[in-house]
Amino acid sequence: MFKELDPLLHSQLRLAVVSLLLSVEEADFVFIREKTGSTAGNLSVQLDKLNEAGYIEVRKFIDGKKPRTVCKITKAGIAAFDAYVKVLQEYIKR
Amino acid sequence: METNFNEKESLRVINEMIAQAQNNFQKGVADPSIFSGYVVAFTAISNFLLLNVLENPILSFHVWWLMIPMVFVSRYIGRKNAIKAQVRTQLERLISTVWTAHLFACITILLVIWSGNRIFNTSYLSVLITPTILIFTGMAQFISAKAIRFKAYYYGSFAYWLGALGCMAVCSVNMWHYQFLILAACSILGLAVPGHILNKKAKEHV
């Protein structure tokens, strides 16, 4: 019996965000938007979903006069990604 | 709008994002290295000139107290850039650790050589200070090069190691004070120039 893929991660943009954050210590909203090729609005919505699920931490602050949003993956996010990849491997072996 | 997609596409996205996360150099990443390179070069050349000008040449070595503010300013520049950075990676933390280790190693070798001079009642061991520091710097640069896969840093590390050999070569012909010019050249070629190249690459990448 195959486990279900985490629906929160089984989405192109959310998976891209988590994969990106896994590879860096933290990343700015602008960086994530550029690398994922998403729109600001869509990315903002997806980051909120991941943040609410506890997969990422979002930190907002003012840098000089510029507002900035910096994201970082959490331990829960890393565990969820690990679990996702394991289930993915089972699906691919099928 | 979200797109549902299949397992193979999931893997593609994961691989693509991991690749995207690599070799992202933040703007100004090499500013601390460039600053340190020029300051060391300036200090080394000053030491060389003062050795020839001062009535008491020993006083010329006091220029090296400049290294203390240099370390603080360099770290301040690095921290300021890190706050503004769009991305921070584990590699940057590793490289910062390598250069911290380099700093402690240089302080330790200075203490070791000064102690050795006192113990053996000599000043000859002092000629090993510059080549040893060049070797340490080459090592730190080599590890940084490997971590970020940046060729110019490899060349820089070999410039430092050749410089260390050059220092002993000038000692062998009783021109030990030319070590400072070698140190200046190594600082420019091994640290400042690769730093400029890396900064230019950072502007293109992030």
PDB file of C-alpha atoms in Angstrom:
ATOM      1  CA  MET A   1       0.000   0.000   0.000  1.00  0.00           C
ATOM      2  CA  PHE A   2       1.507   3.340  -1.049  1.00  0.00           C
ATOM      3  CA  LYS A   3       1.480   6.212   1.393  1.00  0.00           C
ATOM      4  CA  GLU A   4      -0.087   9.432   0.222  1.00  0.00           C
ATOM      5  CA  LEU A   5       2.232  12.240  -0.811  1.00  0.00           C
ATOM      6  CA  ASP A   6       2.021  15.193   1.556  1.00  0.00           C
ATOM      7  CA  PRO A   7      -0.490  17.452  -0.194  1.00  0.00           C
ATOM      8  CA  LEU A   8       1.211  20.526   1.220  1.00  0.00           C
ATOM      9  CA  LEU A   9       4.451  19.613  -0.506  1.00  0.00           C
ATOM     10  CA  HIS A  10       2.920  18.008  -3.578  1.00  0.00           C
ATOM     11  CA  SER A  11       2.513  21.336  -5.278  1.00  0.00           C
ATOM     12  CA  GLN A  12       5.043  22.701  -7.751  1.00  0.00           C
ATOM     13  CA  LEU A  13       5.690  26.054  -6.121  1.00  0.00           C
ATOM     14  CA  ARG A  14       5.596  24.901  -2.496  1.00  0.00           C
ATOM     15  CA  LEU A  15       7.905  21.998  -3.291  1.00  0.00           C
ATOM     16  CA  ALA A  16      10.262  24.367  -5.127  1.00  0.00           C
ATOM     17  CA  VAL A  17      10.329  26.706  -2.136  1.00  0.00           C
ATOM     18  CA  VAL A  18      11.055  23.938   0.357  1.00  0.00           C
ATOM     19  CA  SER A  19      13.727  22.381  -1.912  1.00  0.00           C
ATOM     20  CA  LEU A  20      15.404  25.761  -2.285  1.00  0.00           C
ATOM     21  CA  LEU A  21      15.319  26.525   1.440  1.00  0.00           C
ATOM     22  CA  LEU A  22      16.723  23.096   2.201  1.00  0.00           C
ATOM     23  CA  SER A  23      19.852  24.021   0.271  1.00  0.00           C
ATOM     24  CA  VAL A  24      20.487  27.371   1.943  1.00  0.00           C
ATOM     25  CA  GLU A  25      20.492  28.638   5.493  1.00  0.00           C
ATOM     26  CA  GLU A  26      17.948  31.332   4.742  1.00  0.00           C
ATOM     27  CA  ALA A  27      16.728  33.209   1.695  1.00  0.00           C
ATOM     28  CA  ASP A  28      15.057  36.482   0.914  1.00  0.00           C
ATOM     29  CA  PHE A  29      11.586  36.674  -0.685  1.00  0.00           C
ATOM     30  CA  VAL A  30      13.110  38.282  -3.788  1.00  0.00           C
ATOM     31  CA  PHE A  31      15.649  35.470  -4.160  1.00  0.00           C
ATOM     32  CA  ILE A  32      12.960  32.787  -3.814  1.00  0.00           C
ATOM     33  CA  ARG A  33      10.734  34.574  -6.320  1.00  0.00           C
ATOM     34  CA  GLU A  34      13.569  34.838  -8.857  1.00  0.00           C
ATOM     35  CA  LYS A  35      14.656  31.225  -8.501  1.00  0.00           C
ATOM     36  CA  THR A  36      11.149  29.754  -8.594  1.00  0.00           C
ATOM     37  CA  GLY A  37       9.952  32.093 -11.343  1.00  0.00           C
ATOM     38  CA  SER A  38       6.719  32.749  -9.479  1.00  0.00           C
ATOM     39  CA  THR A  39       4.704  35.913  -9.065  1.00  0.00           C
ATOM     40  CA  ALA A  40       4.985  37.867  -5.833  1.00  0.00           C
ATOM     41  CA  GLY A  41       1.323  37.351  -4.977  1.00  0.00           C
ATOM     42  CA  ASN A  42       1.292  33.595  -5.535  1.00  0.00           C
ATOM     43  CA  LEU A  43       4.589  33.135  -3.685  1.00  0.00           C
ATOM     44  CA  SER A  44       3.285  35.141  -0.737  1.00  0.00           C
ATOM     45  CA  VAL A  45       0.213  32.895  -0.486  1.00  0.00           C
ATOM     46  CA  GLN A  46       2.293  29.698  -0.656  1.00  0.00           C
ATOM     47  CA  LEU A  47       4.792  30.959   1.921  1.00  0.00           C
ATOM     48  CA  ASP A  48       1.910  31.685   4.283  1.00  0.00           C
ATOM     49  CA  LYS A  49       0.623  28.120   3.859  1.00  0.00           C
ATOM     50  CA  LEU A  50       4.062  26.654   4.553  1.00  0.00           C
ATOM     51  CA  ASN A  51       4.524  28.966   7.521  1.00  0.00           C
ATOM     52  CA  GLU A  52       1.122  28.015   8.997  1.00  0.00           C
ATOM     53  CA  ALA A  53       2.048  24.350   8.656  1.00  0.00           C
ATOM     54  CA  GLY A  54       5.305  25.029  10.510  1.00  0.00           C
ATOM     55  CA  TYR A  55       7.475  23.920   7.575  1.00  0.00           C
ATOM     56  CA  ILE A  56       9.184  27.291   7.246  1.00  0.00           C
ATOM     57  CA  GLU A  57       9.881  30.313   9.439  1.00  0.00           C
ATOM     58  CA  VAL A  58       9.141  33.718   7.965  1.00  0.00           C
ATOM     59  CA  ARG A  59      10.850  36.771   9.384  1.00  0.00           C
ATOM     60  CA  LYS A  60       9.774  40.251   8.319  1.00  0.00           C
ATOM     61  CA  PHE A  61      11.817  43.334   9.140  1.00  0.00           C
ATOM     62  CA  ILE A  62      12.793  46.740   7.852  1.00  0.00           C
ATOM     63  CA  ASP A  63      16.284  46.994   6.358  1.00  0.00           C
ATOM     64  CA  GLY A  64      16.990  50.725   6.268  1.00  0.00           C
ATOM     65  CA  LYS A  65      13.797  51.887   4.597  1.00  0.00           C
ATOM     66  CA  LYS A  66      13.099  48.644   2.735  1.00  0.00           C
ATOM     67  CA  PRO A  67      10.745  45.986   4.097  1.00  0.00           C
ATOM     68  CA  ARG A  68      12.225  42.531   3.803  1.00  0.00           C
ATOM     69  CA  THR A  69      10.950  39.003   4.186  1.00  0.00           C
ATOM     70  CA  VAL A  70      13.428  36.247   4.938  1.00  0.00           C
ATOM     71  CA  CYS A  71      12.500  32.563   5.018  1.00  0.00           C
ATOM     72  CA  LYS A  72      14.165  29.590   6.627  1.00  0.00           C
ATOM     73  CA  ILE A  73      13.197  25.932   6.671  1.00  0.00           C
ATOM     74  CA  THR A  74      12.308  24.437  10.060  1.00  0.00           C
ATOM     75  CA  LYS A  75      13.084  20.998  11.491  1.00  0.00           C
ATOM     76  CA  ALA A  76       9.466  20.055  10.835  1.00  0.00           C
ATOM     77  CA  GLY A  77       9.895  21.185   7.245  1.00  0.00           C
ATOM     78  CA  ILE A  78      13.040  19.092   6.822  1.00  0.00           C
ATOM     79  CA  ALA A  79      11.279  16.053   8.311  1.00  0.00           C
ATOM     80  CA  ALA A  80       8.268  16.588   6.053  1.00  0.00           C
ATOM     81  CA  PHE A  81      10.532  16.875   3.016  1.00  0.00           C
ATOM     82  CA  ASP A  82      12.401  13.690   3.988  1.00  0.00           C
ATOM     83  CA  ALA A  83       9.113  11.838   4.355  1.00  0.00           C
ATOM     84  CA  TYR A  84       7.905  13.251   1.029  1.00  0.00           C
ATOM     85  CA  VAL A  85      11.038  12.083  -0.791  1.00  0.00           C
ATOM     86  CA  LYS A  86      10.743   8.579   0.720  1.00  0.00           C
ATOM     87  CA  VAL A  87       7.139   8.248  -0.467  1.00  0.00           C
ATOM     88  CA  LEU A  88       8.155   9.690  -3.838  1.00  0.00           C
ATOM     89  CA  GLN A  89      10.826   7.019  -4.212  1.00  0.00           C
ATOM     90  CA  GLU A  90       8.208   4.301  -3.591  1.00  0.00           C
ATOM     91  CA  TYR A  91       5.982   5.795  -6.262  1.00  0.00           C
ATOM     92  CA  ILE A  92       8.834   5.990  -8.755  1.00  0.00           C
ATOM     93  CA  LYS A  93       9.918   2.383  -8.119  1.00  0.00           C
ATOM     94  CA  ARG A  94       6.341   1.256  -8.910  1.00  0.00           C
TER      95      ARG A  94
ATOM     96  CA  MET B   1      -2.967  29.018  -9.059  1.00  0.00           C
ATOM     97  CA  GLU B   2      -1.389  25.770  -7.920  1.00  0.00           C
ATOM     98  CA  THR B   3      -0.397  23.106 -10.352  1.00  0.00           C
ATOM     99  CA  ASN B   4      -0.763  19.449  -9.380  1.00  0.00           C
ATOM    100  CA  PHE B   5       1.928  17.401 -10.912  1.00  0.00           C
ATOM    101  CA  ASN B   6       3.276  13.863 -10.989  1.00  0.00           C
ATOM    102  CA  GLU B   7       6.130  12.191  -9.139  1.00  0.00           C
ATOM    103  CA  LYS B   8       8.709  12.607 -11.907  1.00  0.00           C
ATOM    104  CA  GLU B   9       7.985  16.305 -12.099  1.00  0.00           C
ATOM    105  CA  SER B  10       8.403  16.463  -8.320  1.00  0.00           C
ATOM    106  CA  LEU B  11      11.909  15.073  -8.673  1.00  0.00           C
ATOM    107  CA  ARG B  12      12.661  17.497 -11.480  1.00  0.00           C
ATOM    108  CA  VAL B  13      11.578  20.456  -9.363  1.00  0.00           C
ATOM    109  CA  ILE B  14      13.656  19.266  -6.409  1.00  0.00           C
ATOM    110  CA  ASN B  15      16.794  18.813  -8.538  1.00  0.00           C
ATOM    111  CA  GLU B  16      16.273  22.106 -10.304  1.00  0.00           C
ATOM    112  CA  MET B  17      15.926  24.044  -7.062  1.00  0.00           C
ATOM    113  CA  ILE B  18      18.975  22.366  -5.508  1.00  0.00           C
ATOM    114  CA  ALA B  19      20.976  23.353  -8.600  1.00  0.00           C
ATOM    115  CA  GLN B  20      19.598  26.893  -8.393  1.00  0.00           C
ATOM    116  CA  ALA B  21      20.699  27.161  -4.780  1.00  0.00           C
ATOM    117  CA  GLN B  22      24.313  26.414  -5.634  1.00  0.00           C
ATOM    118  CA  ASN B  23      26.914  29.022  -6.566  1.00  0.00           C
ATOM    119  CA  ASN B  24      24.801  31.955  -5.489  1.00  0.00           C
ATOM    120  CA  PHE B  25      27.261  34.515  -4.317  1.00  0.00           C
ATOM    121  CA  GLN B  26      25.758  37.447  -2.492  1.00  0.00           C
ATOM    122  CA  LYS B  27      26.701  40.914  -3.668  1.00  0.00           C
ATOM    123  CA  GLY B  28      29.808  42.159  -1.941  1.00  0.00           C
ATOM    124  CA  VAL B  29      30.677  38.690  -0.666  1.00  0.00           C
ATOM    125  CA  ALA B  30      34.364  39.334  -1.163  1.00  0.00           C
ATOM    126  CA  ASP B  31      34.428  42.862   0.282  1.00  0.00           C
ATOM    127  CA  PRO B  32      36.088  41.742   3.548  1.00  0.00           C
ATOM    128  CA  SER B  33      38.803  39.858   1.586  1.00  0.00           C
ATOM    129  CA  ILE B  34      39.446  42.788  -0.740  1.00  0.00           C
ATOM    130  CA  PHE B  35      39.679  45.200   2.178  1.00  0.00           C
ATOM    131  CA  SER B  36      42.029  42.885   4.103  1.00  0.00           C
ATOM    132  CA  GLY B  37      44.160  42.274   1.017  1.00  0.00           C
ATOM    133  CA  TYR B  38      44.770  45.968   0.415  1.00  0.00           C
ATOM    134  CA  VAL B  39      45.347  46.784   4.077  1.00  0.00           C
ATOM    135  CA  VAL B  40      47.900  43.993   4.475  1.00  0.00           C
ATOM    136  CA  ALA B  41      49.633  45.089   1.256  1.00  0.00           C
ATOM    137  CA  PHE B  42      49.735  48.708   2.420  1.00  0.00           C
ATOM    138  CA  THR B  43      51.065  47.687   5.832  1.00  0.00           C
ATOM    139  CA  ALA B  44      53.704  45.399   4.346  1.00  0.00           C
ATOM    140  CA  ILE B  45      54.947  48.096   1.952  1.00  0.00           C
ATOM    141  CA  SER B  46      54.963  50.622   4.800  1.00  0.00           C
ATOM    142  CA  ASN B  47      57.035  48.255   6.914  1.00  0.00           C
ATOM    143  CA  PHE B  48      59.505  47.795   4.045  1.00  0.00           C
ATOM    144  CA  LEU B  49      59.860  51.564   3.517  1.00  0.00           C
ATOM    145  CA  LEU B  50      60.150  52.358   7.225  1.00  0.00           C
ATOM    146  CA  LEU B  51      62.872  49.717   7.627  1.00  0.00           C
ATOM    147  CA  ASN B  52      65.000  51.747   5.223  1.00  0.00           C
ATOM    148  CA  VAL B  53      64.031  55.156   6.552  1.00  0.00           C
ATOM    149  CA  LEU B  54      63.879  54.961  10.354  1.00  0.00           C
ATOM    150  CA  GLU B  55      66.928  55.433  12.504  1.00  0.00           C
ATOM    151  CA  ASN B  56      65.710  52.577  14.663  1.00  0.00           C
ATOM    152  CA  PRO B  57      64.371  50.042  12.114  1.00  0.00           C
ATOM    153  CA  ILE B  58      62.826  47.863  14.835  1.00  0.00           C
ATOM    154  CA  LEU B  59      60.127  50.529  15.282  1.00  0.00           C
ATOM    155  CA  SER B  60      58.903  49.863  11.737  1.00  0.00           C
ATOM    156  CA  PHE B  61      57.288  46.590  12.862  1.00  0.00           C
ATOM    157  CA  HIS B  62      54.766  48.526  14.927  1.00  0.00           C
ATOM    158  CA  VAL B  63      52.792  49.161  11.714  1.00  0.00           C
ATOM    159  CA  TRP B  64      51.456  45.638  12.160  1.00  0.00           C
ATOM    160  CA  TRP B  65      49.237  46.807  15.008  1.00  0.00           C
ATOM    161  CA  LEU B  66      47.027  47.956  12.119  1.00  0.00           C
ATOM    162  CA  MET B  67      45.960  44.326  11.783  1.00  0.00           C
ATOM    163  CA  ILE B  68      43.794  44.618  14.904  1.00  0.00           C
ATOM    164  CA  PRO B  69      41.447  47.330  13.569  1.00  0.00           C
ATOM    165  CA  MET B  70      41.643  45.650  10.166  1.00  0.00           C
ATOM    166  CA  VAL B  71      40.147  42.442  11.580  1.00  0.00           C
ATOM    167  CA  PHE B  72      37.304  44.323  13.267  1.00  0.00           C
ATOM    168  CA  VAL B  73      36.527  46.449  10.199  1.00  0.00           C
ATOM    169  CA  SER B  74      36.671  43.423   7.930  1.00  0.00           C
ATOM    170  CA  ARG B  75      34.224  41.517  10.150  1.00  0.00           C
ATOM    171  CA  TYR B  76      31.954  44.558  10.321  1.00  0.00           C
ATOM    172  CA  ILE B  77      31.892  44.752   6.510  1.00  0.00           C
ATOM    173  CA  GLY B  78      31.104  41.042   6.301  1.00  0.00           C
ATOM    174  CA  ARG B  79      28.307  41.282   8.859  1.00  0.00           C
ATOM    175  CA  LYS B  80      26.783  44.344   7.168  1.00  0.00           C
ATOM    176  CA  ASN B  81      26.765  42.551   3.798  1.00  0.00           C
ATOM    177  CA  ALA B  82      25.321  39.392   5.360  1.00  0.00           C
ATOM    178  CA  ILE B  83      22.346  41.330   6.729  1.00  0.00           C
ATOM    179  CA  LYS B  84      21.627  42.755   3.269  1.00  0.00           C
ATOM    180  CA  ALA B  85      22.178  39.420   1.528  1.00  0.00           C
ATOM    181  CA  GLN B  86      19.346  37.821  -0.407  1.00  0.00           C
ATOM    182  CA  VAL B  87      20.565  34.395   0.541  1.00  0.00           C
ATOM    183  CA  ARG B  88      22.796  32.924   3.215  1.00  0.00           C
ATOM    184  CA  THR B  89      24.262  29.463   2.816  1.00  0.00           C
ATOM    185  CA  GLN B  90      25.889  26.957   5.104  1.00  0.00           C
ATOM    186  CA  LEU B  91      29.027  27.287   2.969  1.00  0.00           C
ATOM    187  CA  GLU B  92      29.427  30.931   3.910  1.00  0.00           C
ATOM    188  CA  ARG B  93      29.337  29.967   7.568  1.00  0.00           C
ATOM    189  CA  LEU B  94      31.984  27.304   6.915  1.00  0.00           C
ATOM    190  CA  ILE B  95      34.246  29.740   5.080  1.00  0.00           C
ATOM    191  CA  SER B  96      33.862  32.275   7.886  1.00  0.00           C
ATOM    192  CA  THR B  97      34.951  29.557  10.332  1.00  0.00           C
ATOM    193  CA  VAL B  98      38.000  28.736   8.194  1.00  0.00           C
ATOM    194  CA  TRP B  99      39.153  32.376   8.267  1.00  0.00           C
ATOM    195  CA  THR B 100      38.533  32.591  12.015  1.00  0.00           C
ATOM    196  CA  ALA B 101      40.768  29.549  12.415  1.00  0.00           C
ATOM    197  CA  HIS B 102      43.325  31.303  10.182  1.00  0.00           C
ATOM    198  CA  LEU B 103      43.293  34.322  12.498  1.00  0.00           C
ATOM    199  CA  PHE B 104      43.895  32.178  15.598  1.00  0.00           C
ATOM    200  CA  ALA B 105      46.638  30.232  13.796  1.00  0.00           C
ATOM    201  CA  CYS B 106      48.442  33.461  12.868  1.00  0.00           C
ATOM    202  CA  ILE B 107      48.249  34.779  16.421  1.00  0.00           C
ATOM    203  CA  THR B 108      49.542  31.452  17.713  1.00  0.00           C
ATOM    204  CA  ILE B 109      52.485  31.327  15.314  1.00  0.00           C
ATOM    205  CA  LEU B 110      53.489  34.864  16.310  1.00  0.00           C
ATOM    206  CA  LEU B 111      53.506  33.860  19.973  1.00  0.00           C
ATOM    207  CA  VAL B 112      55.401  30.652  19.183  1.00  0.00           C
ATOM    208  CA  ILE B 113      58.113  32.462  17.206  1.00  0.00           C
ATOM    209  CA  TRP B 114      58.518  35.263  19.722  1.00  0.00           C
ATOM    210  CA  SER B 115      58.793  32.674  22.482  1.00  0.00           C
ATOM    211  CA  GLY B 116      61.316  30.734  20.425  1.00  0.00           C
ATOM    212  CA  ASN B 117      63.408  33.859  19.931  1.00  0.00           C
ATOM    213  CA  ARG B 118      63.464  34.508  23.681  1.00  0.00           C
ATOM    214  CA  ILE B 119      64.176  30.883  24.566  1.00  0.00           C
ATOM    215  CA  PHE B 120      67.070  30.575  22.129  1.00  0.00           C
ATOM    216  CA  ASN B 121      68.175  34.191  22.589  1.00  0.00           C
ATOM    217  CA  THR B 122      68.014  34.946  18.904  1.00  0.00           C
ATOM    218  CA  SER B 123      65.958  36.922  16.394  1.00  0.00           C
ATOM    219  CA  TYR B 124      66.527  34.587  13.448  1.00  0.00           C
ATOM    220  CA  LEU B 125      63.243  32.753  13.959  1.00  0.00           C
ATOM    221  CA  SER B 126      61.418  35.985  13.048  1.00  0.00           C
ATOM    222  CA  VAL B 127      62.178  35.391   9.377  1.00  0.00           C
ATOM    223  CA  LEU B 128      59.724  32.497   9.536  1.00  0.00           C
ATOM    224  CA  ILE B 129      56.769  34.733  10.491  1.00  0.00           C
ATOM    225  CA  THR B 130      55.917  35.956   6.996  1.00  0.00           C
ATOM    226  CA  PRO B 131      56.315  32.638   5.161  1.00  0.00           C
ATOM    227  CA  THR B 132      54.298  30.807   7.822  1.00  0.00           C
ATOM    228  CA  ILE B 133      51.463  33.300   7.657  1.00  0.00           C
ATOM    229  CA  LEU B 134      51.558  33.048   3.853  1.00  0.00           C
ATOM    230  CA  ILE B 135      51.233  29.269   4.122  1.00  0.00           C
ATOM    231  CA  PHE B 136      48.271  29.557   6.516  1.00  0.00           C
ATOM    232  CA  THR B 137      46.586  32.107   4.248  1.00  0.00           C
ATOM    233  CA  GLY B 138      47.149  29.894   1.218  1.00  0.00           C
ATOM    234  CA  MET B 139      45.547  27.025   3.090  1.00  0.00           C
ATOM    235  CA  ALA B 140      42.491  29.086   4.091  1.00  0.00           C
ATOM    236  CA  GLN B 141      42.161  30.318   0.516  1.00  0.00           C
ATOM    237  CA  PHE B 142      42.454  26.780  -0.865  1.00  0.00           C
ATOM    238  CA  ILE B 143      39.694  25.479   1.430  1.00  0.00           C
ATOM    239  CA  SER B 144      37.494  28.463   0.458  1.00  0.00           C
ATOM    240  CA  ALA B 145      38.174  27.709  -3.209  1.00  0.00           C
ATOM    241  CA  LYS B 146      37.102  24.091  -2.740  1.00  0.00           C
ATOM    242  CA  ALA B 147      33.994  25.074  -0.777  1.00  0.00           C
ATOM    243  CA  ILE B 148      32.661  27.540  -3.340  1.00  0.00           C
ATOM    244  CA  ARG B 149      34.322  25.983  -6.387  1.00  0.00           C
ATOM    245  CA  PHE B 150      35.967  29.196  -7.433  1.00  0.00           C
ATOM    246  CA  LYS B 151      39.105  28.833  -9.574  1.00  0.00           C
ATOM    247  CA  ALA B 152      40.560  32.274  -8.859  1.00  0.00           C
ATOM    248  CA  TYR B 153      40.867  31.342  -5.183  1.00  0.00           C
ATOM    249  CA  TYR B 154      42.866  28.231  -6.131  1.00  0.00           C
ATOM    250  CA  TYR B 155      45.295  30.436  -8.063  1.00  0.00           C
ATOM    251  CA  GLY B 156      45.355  32.805  -5.100  1.00  0.00           C
ATOM    252  CA  SER B 157      46.285  30.027  -2.701  1.00  0.00           C
ATOM    253  CA  PHE B 158      49.160  28.946  -4.941  1.00  0.00           C
ATOM    254  CA  ALA B 159      50.324  32.580  -5.125  1.00  0.00           C
ATOM    255  CA  TYR B 160      50.546  32.550  -1.331  1.00  0.00           C
ATOM    256  CA  TRP B 161      52.473  29.272  -1.252  1.00  0.00           C
ATOM    257  CA  LEU B 162      54.904  30.435  -3.927  1.00  0.00           C
ATOM    258  CA  GLY B 163      55.286  33.625  -1.930  1.00  0.00           C
ATOM    259  CA  ALA B 164      56.238  31.585   1.137  1.00  0.00           C
ATOM    260  CA  LEU B 165      59.005  29.911  -0.864  1.00  0.00           C
ATOM    261  CA  GLY B 166      60.026  33.274  -2.251  1.00  0.00           C
ATOM    262  CA  CYS B 167      60.409  34.610   1.282  1.00  0.00           C
ATOM    263  CA  MET B 168      62.991  31.958   2.072  1.00  0.00           C
ATOM    264  CA  ALA B 169      64.697  32.587  -1.259  1.00  0.00           C
ATOM    265  CA  VAL B 170      65.265  36.253  -0.412  1.00  0.00           C
ATOM    266  CA  CYS B 171      66.491  35.275   3.052  1.00  0.00           C
ATOM    267  CA  SER B 172      69.047  33.010   1.448  1.00  0.00           C
ATOM    268  CA  VAL B 173      70.627  36.036  -0.265  1.00  0.00           C
ATOM    269  CA  ASN B 174      70.457  38.139   2.894  1.00  0.00           C
ATOM    270  CA  MET B 175      67.624  40.320   1.621  1.00  0.00           C
ATOM    271  CA  TRP B 176      65.054  39.222   4.205  1.00  0.00           C
ATOM    272  CA  HIS B 177      63.331  42.646   4.243  1.00  0.00           C
ATOM    273  CA  TYR B 178      62.054  41.942   0.719  1.00  0.00           C
ATOM    274  CA  GLN B 179      59.694  39.445   2.378  1.00  0.00           C
ATOM    275  CA  PHE B 180      57.377  42.394   2.957  1.00  0.00           C
ATOM    276  CA  LEU B 181      57.175  43.171  -0.749  1.00  0.00           C
ATOM    277  CA  ILE B 182      56.421  39.516  -1.422  1.00  0.00           C
ATOM    278  CA  LEU B 183      53.707  39.650   1.249  1.00  0.00           C
ATOM    279  CA  ALA B 184      52.235  42.779  -0.380  1.00  0.00           C
ATOM    280  CA  ALA B 185      52.244  41.120  -3.804  1.00  0.00           C
ATOM    281  CA  CYS B 186      50.614  37.960  -2.426  1.00  0.00           C
ATOM    282  CA  SER B 187      47.932  39.985  -0.661  1.00  0.00           C
ATOM    283  CA  ILE B 188      47.021  41.731  -3.891  1.00  0.00           C
ATOM    284  CA  LEU B 189      47.290  38.705  -6.171  1.00  0.00           C
ATOM    285  CA  GLY B 190      46.016  36.127  -3.708  1.00  0.00           C
ATOM    286  CA  LEU B 191      43.243  37.994  -1.920  1.00  0.00           C
ATOM    287  CA  ALA B 192      42.273  41.333  -3.469  1.00  0.00           C
ATOM    288  CA  VAL B 193      42.253  40.368  -7.156  1.00  0.00           C
ATOM    289  CA  PRO B 194      40.321  37.095  -6.684  1.00  0.00           C
ATOM    290  CA  GLY B 195      37.970  39.058  -4.434  1.00  0.00           C
ATOM    291  CA  HIS B 196      37.227  41.529  -7.233  1.00  0.00           C
ATOM    292  CA  ILE B 197      36.585  38.642  -9.632  1.00  0.00           C
ATOM    293  CA  LEU B 198      34.229  36.992  -7.154  1.00  0.00           C
ATOM    294  CA  ASN B 199      32.309  40.219  -6.574  1.00  0.00           C
ATOM    295  CA  LYS B 200      31.887  40.634 -10.313  1.00  0.00           C
ATOM    296  CA  LYS B 201      30.591  37.047 -10.512  1.00  0.00           C
ATOM    297  CA  ALA B 202      28.196  37.771  -7.649  1.00  0.00           C
ATOM    298  CA  LYS B 203      26.672  40.682  -9.561  1.00  0.00           C
ATOM    299  CA  GLU B 204      26.037  38.340 -12.472  1.00  0.00           C
ATOM    300  CA  HIS B 205      24.510  35.538 -10.397  1.00  0.00           C
ATOM    301  CA  VAL B 206      22.223  36.945  -7.727  1.00  0.00           C
TER     302      VAL B 206
END
